[in-house]
Short mmCIF file of C-alpha atoms in Angstrom, two decimals:
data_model
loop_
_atom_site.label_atom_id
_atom_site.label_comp_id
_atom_site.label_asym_id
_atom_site.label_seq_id
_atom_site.Cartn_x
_atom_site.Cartn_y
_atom_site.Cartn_z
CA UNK A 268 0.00 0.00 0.00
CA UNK A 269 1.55 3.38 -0.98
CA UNK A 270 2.40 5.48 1.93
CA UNK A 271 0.97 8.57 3.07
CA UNK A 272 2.70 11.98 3.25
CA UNK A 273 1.31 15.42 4.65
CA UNK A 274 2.56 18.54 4.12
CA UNK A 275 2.39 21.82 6.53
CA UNK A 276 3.04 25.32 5.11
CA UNK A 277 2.07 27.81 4.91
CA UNK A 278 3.09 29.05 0.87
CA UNK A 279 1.46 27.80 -1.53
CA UNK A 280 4.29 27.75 -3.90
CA UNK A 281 6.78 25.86 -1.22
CA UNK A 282 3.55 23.27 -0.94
CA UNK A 283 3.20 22.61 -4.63
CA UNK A 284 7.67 22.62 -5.02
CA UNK A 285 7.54 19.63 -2.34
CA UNK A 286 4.49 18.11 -3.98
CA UNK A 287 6.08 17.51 -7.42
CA UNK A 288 9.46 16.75 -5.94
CA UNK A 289 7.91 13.92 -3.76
CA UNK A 290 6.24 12.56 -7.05
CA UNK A 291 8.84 10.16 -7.41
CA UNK A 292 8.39 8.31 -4.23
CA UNK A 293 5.16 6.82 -5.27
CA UNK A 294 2.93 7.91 -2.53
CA UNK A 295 -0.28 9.76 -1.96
CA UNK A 296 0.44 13.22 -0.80
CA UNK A 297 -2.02 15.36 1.11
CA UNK A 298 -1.18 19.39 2.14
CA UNK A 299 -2.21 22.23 4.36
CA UNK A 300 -1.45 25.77 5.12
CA UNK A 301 -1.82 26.27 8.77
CA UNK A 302 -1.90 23.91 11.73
CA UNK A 303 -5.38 23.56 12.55
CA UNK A 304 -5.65 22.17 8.75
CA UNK A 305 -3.24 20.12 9.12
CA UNK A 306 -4.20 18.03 12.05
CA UNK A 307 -7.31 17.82 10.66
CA UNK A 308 -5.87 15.94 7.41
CA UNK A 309 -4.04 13.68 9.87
CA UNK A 310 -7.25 12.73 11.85
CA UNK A 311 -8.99 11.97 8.05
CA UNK A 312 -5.82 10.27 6.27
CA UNK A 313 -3.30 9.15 8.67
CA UNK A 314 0.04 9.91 7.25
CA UNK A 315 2.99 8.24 7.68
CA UNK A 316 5.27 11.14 7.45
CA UNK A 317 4.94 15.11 8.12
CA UNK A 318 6.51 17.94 6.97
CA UNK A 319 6.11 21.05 8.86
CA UNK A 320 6.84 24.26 8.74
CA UNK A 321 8.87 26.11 11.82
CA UNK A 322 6.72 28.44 13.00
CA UNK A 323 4.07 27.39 10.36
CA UNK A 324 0.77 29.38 11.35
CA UNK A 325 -0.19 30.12 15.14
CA UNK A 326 1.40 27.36 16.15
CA UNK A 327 4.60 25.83 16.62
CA UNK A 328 5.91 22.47 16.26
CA UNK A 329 5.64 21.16 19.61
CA UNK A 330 2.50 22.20 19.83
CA UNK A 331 1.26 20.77 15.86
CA UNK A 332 3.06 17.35 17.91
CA UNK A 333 1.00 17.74 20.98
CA UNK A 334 -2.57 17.72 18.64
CA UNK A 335 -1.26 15.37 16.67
CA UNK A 336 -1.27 12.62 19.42
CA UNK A 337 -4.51 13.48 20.74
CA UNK A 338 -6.13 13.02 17.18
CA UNK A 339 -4.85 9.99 15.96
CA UNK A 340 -4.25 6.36 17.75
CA UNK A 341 -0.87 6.05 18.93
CA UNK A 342 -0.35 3.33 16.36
CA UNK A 343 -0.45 5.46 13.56
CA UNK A 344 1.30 8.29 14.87
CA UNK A 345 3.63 9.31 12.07
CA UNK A 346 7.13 10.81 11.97
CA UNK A 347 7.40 14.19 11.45
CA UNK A 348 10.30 15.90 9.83
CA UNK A 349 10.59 19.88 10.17
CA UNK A 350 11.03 21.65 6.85
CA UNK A 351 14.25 23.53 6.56
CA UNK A 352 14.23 27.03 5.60
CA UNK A 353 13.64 27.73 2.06
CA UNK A 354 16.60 29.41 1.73
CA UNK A 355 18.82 27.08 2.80
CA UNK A 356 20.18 24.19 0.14
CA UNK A 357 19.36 21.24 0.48
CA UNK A 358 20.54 17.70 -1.46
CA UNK A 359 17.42 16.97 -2.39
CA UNK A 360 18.08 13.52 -3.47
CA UNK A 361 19.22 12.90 0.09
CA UNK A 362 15.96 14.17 1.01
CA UNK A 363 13.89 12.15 -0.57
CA UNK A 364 15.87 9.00 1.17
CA UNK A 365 15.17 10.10 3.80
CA UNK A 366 11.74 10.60 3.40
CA UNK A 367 11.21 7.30 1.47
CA UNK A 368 12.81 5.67 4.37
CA UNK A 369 10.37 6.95 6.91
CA UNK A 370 7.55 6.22 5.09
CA UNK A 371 8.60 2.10 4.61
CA UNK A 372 9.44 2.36 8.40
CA UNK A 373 6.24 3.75 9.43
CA UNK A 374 4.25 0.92 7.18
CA UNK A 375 6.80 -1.30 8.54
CA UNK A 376 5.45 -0.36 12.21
CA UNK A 377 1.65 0.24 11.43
CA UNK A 378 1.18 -3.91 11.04
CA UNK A 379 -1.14 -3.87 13.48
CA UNK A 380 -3.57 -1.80 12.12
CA UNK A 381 -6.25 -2.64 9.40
CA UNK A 382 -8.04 -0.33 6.94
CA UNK A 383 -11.05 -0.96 4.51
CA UNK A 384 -12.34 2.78 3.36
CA UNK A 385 -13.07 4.84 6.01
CA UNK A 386 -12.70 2.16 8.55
CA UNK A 387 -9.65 1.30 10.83
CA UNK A 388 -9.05 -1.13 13.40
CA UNK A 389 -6.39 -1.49 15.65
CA UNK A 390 -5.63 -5.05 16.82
CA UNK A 391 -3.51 -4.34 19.57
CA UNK A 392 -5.47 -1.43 20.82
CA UNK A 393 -8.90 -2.86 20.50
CA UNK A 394 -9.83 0.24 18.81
CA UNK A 395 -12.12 1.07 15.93
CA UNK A 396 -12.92 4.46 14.06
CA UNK A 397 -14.95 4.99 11.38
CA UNK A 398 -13.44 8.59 9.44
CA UNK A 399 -11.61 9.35 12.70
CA UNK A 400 -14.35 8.12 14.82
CA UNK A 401 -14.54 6.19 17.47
CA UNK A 402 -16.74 3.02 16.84
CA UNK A 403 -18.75 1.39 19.98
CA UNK A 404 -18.22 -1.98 19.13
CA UNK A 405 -18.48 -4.97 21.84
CA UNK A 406 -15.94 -7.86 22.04
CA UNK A 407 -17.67 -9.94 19.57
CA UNK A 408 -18.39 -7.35 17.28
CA UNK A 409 -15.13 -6.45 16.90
CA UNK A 410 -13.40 -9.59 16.37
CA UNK A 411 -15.45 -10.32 13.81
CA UNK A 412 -14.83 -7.01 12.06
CA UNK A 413 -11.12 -7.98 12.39
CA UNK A 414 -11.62 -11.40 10.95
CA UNK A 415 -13.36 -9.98 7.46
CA UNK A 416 -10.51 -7.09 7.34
CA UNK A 417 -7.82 -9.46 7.73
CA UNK A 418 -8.71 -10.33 4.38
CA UNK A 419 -10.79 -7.60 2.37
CA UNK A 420 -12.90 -9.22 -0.60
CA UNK A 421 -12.74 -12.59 0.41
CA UNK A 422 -16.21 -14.28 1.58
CA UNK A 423 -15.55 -15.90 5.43
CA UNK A 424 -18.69 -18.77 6.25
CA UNK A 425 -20.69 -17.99 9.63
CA UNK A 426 -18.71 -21.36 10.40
CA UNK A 427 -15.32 -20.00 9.66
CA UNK A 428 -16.13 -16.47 11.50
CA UNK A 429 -17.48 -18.82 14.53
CA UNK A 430 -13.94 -20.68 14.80
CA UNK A 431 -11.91 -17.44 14.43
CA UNK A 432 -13.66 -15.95 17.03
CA UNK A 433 -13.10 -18.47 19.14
CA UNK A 434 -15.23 -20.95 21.14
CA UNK A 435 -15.49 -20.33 24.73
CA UNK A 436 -18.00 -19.42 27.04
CA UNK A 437 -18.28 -16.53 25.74
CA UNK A 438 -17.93 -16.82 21.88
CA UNK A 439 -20.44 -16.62 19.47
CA UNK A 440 -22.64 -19.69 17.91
CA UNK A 441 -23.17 -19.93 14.11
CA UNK A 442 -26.74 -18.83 14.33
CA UNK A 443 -26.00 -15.75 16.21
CA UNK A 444 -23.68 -14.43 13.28
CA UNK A 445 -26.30 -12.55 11.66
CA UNK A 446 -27.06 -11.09 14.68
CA UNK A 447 -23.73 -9.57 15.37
CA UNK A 448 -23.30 -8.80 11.50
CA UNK A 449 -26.68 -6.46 11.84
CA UNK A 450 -25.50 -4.61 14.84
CA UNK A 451 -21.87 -3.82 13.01
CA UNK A 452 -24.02 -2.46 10.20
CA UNK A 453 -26.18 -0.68 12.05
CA UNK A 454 -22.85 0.75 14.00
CA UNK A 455 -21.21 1.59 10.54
CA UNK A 456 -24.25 3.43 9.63
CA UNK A 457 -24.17 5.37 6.14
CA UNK A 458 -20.72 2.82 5.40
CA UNK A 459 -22.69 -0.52 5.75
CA UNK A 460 -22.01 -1.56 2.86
CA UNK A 461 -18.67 -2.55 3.99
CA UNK A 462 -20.08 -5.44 4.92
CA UNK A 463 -21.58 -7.28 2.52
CA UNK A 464 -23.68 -10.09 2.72
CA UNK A 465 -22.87 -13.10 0.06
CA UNK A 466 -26.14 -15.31 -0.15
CA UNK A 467 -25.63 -18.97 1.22
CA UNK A 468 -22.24 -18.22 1.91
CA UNK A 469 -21.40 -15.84 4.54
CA UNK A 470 -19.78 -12.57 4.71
CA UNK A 471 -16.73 -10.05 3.24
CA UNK A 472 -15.47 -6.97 3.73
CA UNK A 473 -15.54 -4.47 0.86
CA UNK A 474 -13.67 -0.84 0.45
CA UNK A 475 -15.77 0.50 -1.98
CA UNK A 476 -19.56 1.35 -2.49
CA UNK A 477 -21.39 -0.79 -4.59
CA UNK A 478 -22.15 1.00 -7.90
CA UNK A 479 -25.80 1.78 -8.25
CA UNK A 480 -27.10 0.81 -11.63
#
């Protein structure tokens, strides 16, 4: 999955110079002009990596570090690399390592949490947000979630999802699947779609609206 880089300054022109030279790392890259913009990307996208600006906005960077943790799960906390001044030179070739380097570590270290669209879960965390939110989801509910992200697109049996979830005192039975599939949907809301139904079969996980014909 190509990694995620934000961007925090404040001119437009120094934005759009770091966009195209950041082309060739083959990664999505997302920019804002003033702190309160930019942890507001972060909460929506999650980057990997984030340039900022000294002294970008009303802010500074200790502070732009501070929001950052509250917004997003410490798991997906990215690095965050202060911009030098423009008019210092720079080996921008070394730059980009560096950058490319971050990215791959911060993939390297985000393992543990899943994405399909708008929703992530973190395994070790036991936490789940739908578009930066925070998703009530019981014990059941949310190993099952995990269980069709693990593998987005391909259909798990009420069976399968059963044995994955475990069979204790306090795991689900086959015929209660539906049950628990029903409340995540009605917990996803507008996005339940992400959990699609296969007749006969069981159940997937999908990252995309179903086209409407």
């Amino acid at each position: 999955m190509p990694g995620t880089v934000l961007i925090i300054a404040s001119e437009s022109t120094r934005r759009e110079q770091l966009r195209e030279e950041l082309k060739e790392l083959d990664c999505r890259v997302v920019a804002a002009s003033h702190a309160e913009e930019g942890v507001e990307q972060a909460a929506r996208v999650a980057p990997d990596v984030v340039l900022l600006e000294n002294g970008v906005s009303e802010h500074d960077p200790l502070e732009v570090c501070r929001r950052l943790r509250v917004e997003l799960p410490a798991a997906r906390l990215p690095y965050i690399m202060l911009l030098p001044p423009e008019s210092r030179r720079i080996d921008r070739a070394a730059w980009n390592d560096l950058v490319r380097a971050l990215v791959g570590s911060a993939q390297a270290n985000g393992d543990d949490v899943l994405q399909c669209g708008p929703l992530r879960i973190d395994t070790q965390r036991y936490r789940a947000t739908l578009g930066g939110d925070e998703l009530n989801l019981t014990l059941t509910e949310f190993r099952l979630l995990t269980q069709l992200m693990l593998d987005p697109g391909v259909v798990h049996t009420r069976a399968a999802l059963c044995e994955a979830c475990g069979r204790d005192s306090q795991a689900i039975q086959e015929r209660t699947v539906d049950v628990h599939i029903k409340s995540i949907r009605h917990k996803l809301g507008d996005h339940a779609y992400l959990v699609e139904t296969v007749r006969g079969v069981g159940y997937r996980c999908r990252d995309s609206q179903p086209a409407r014909l």
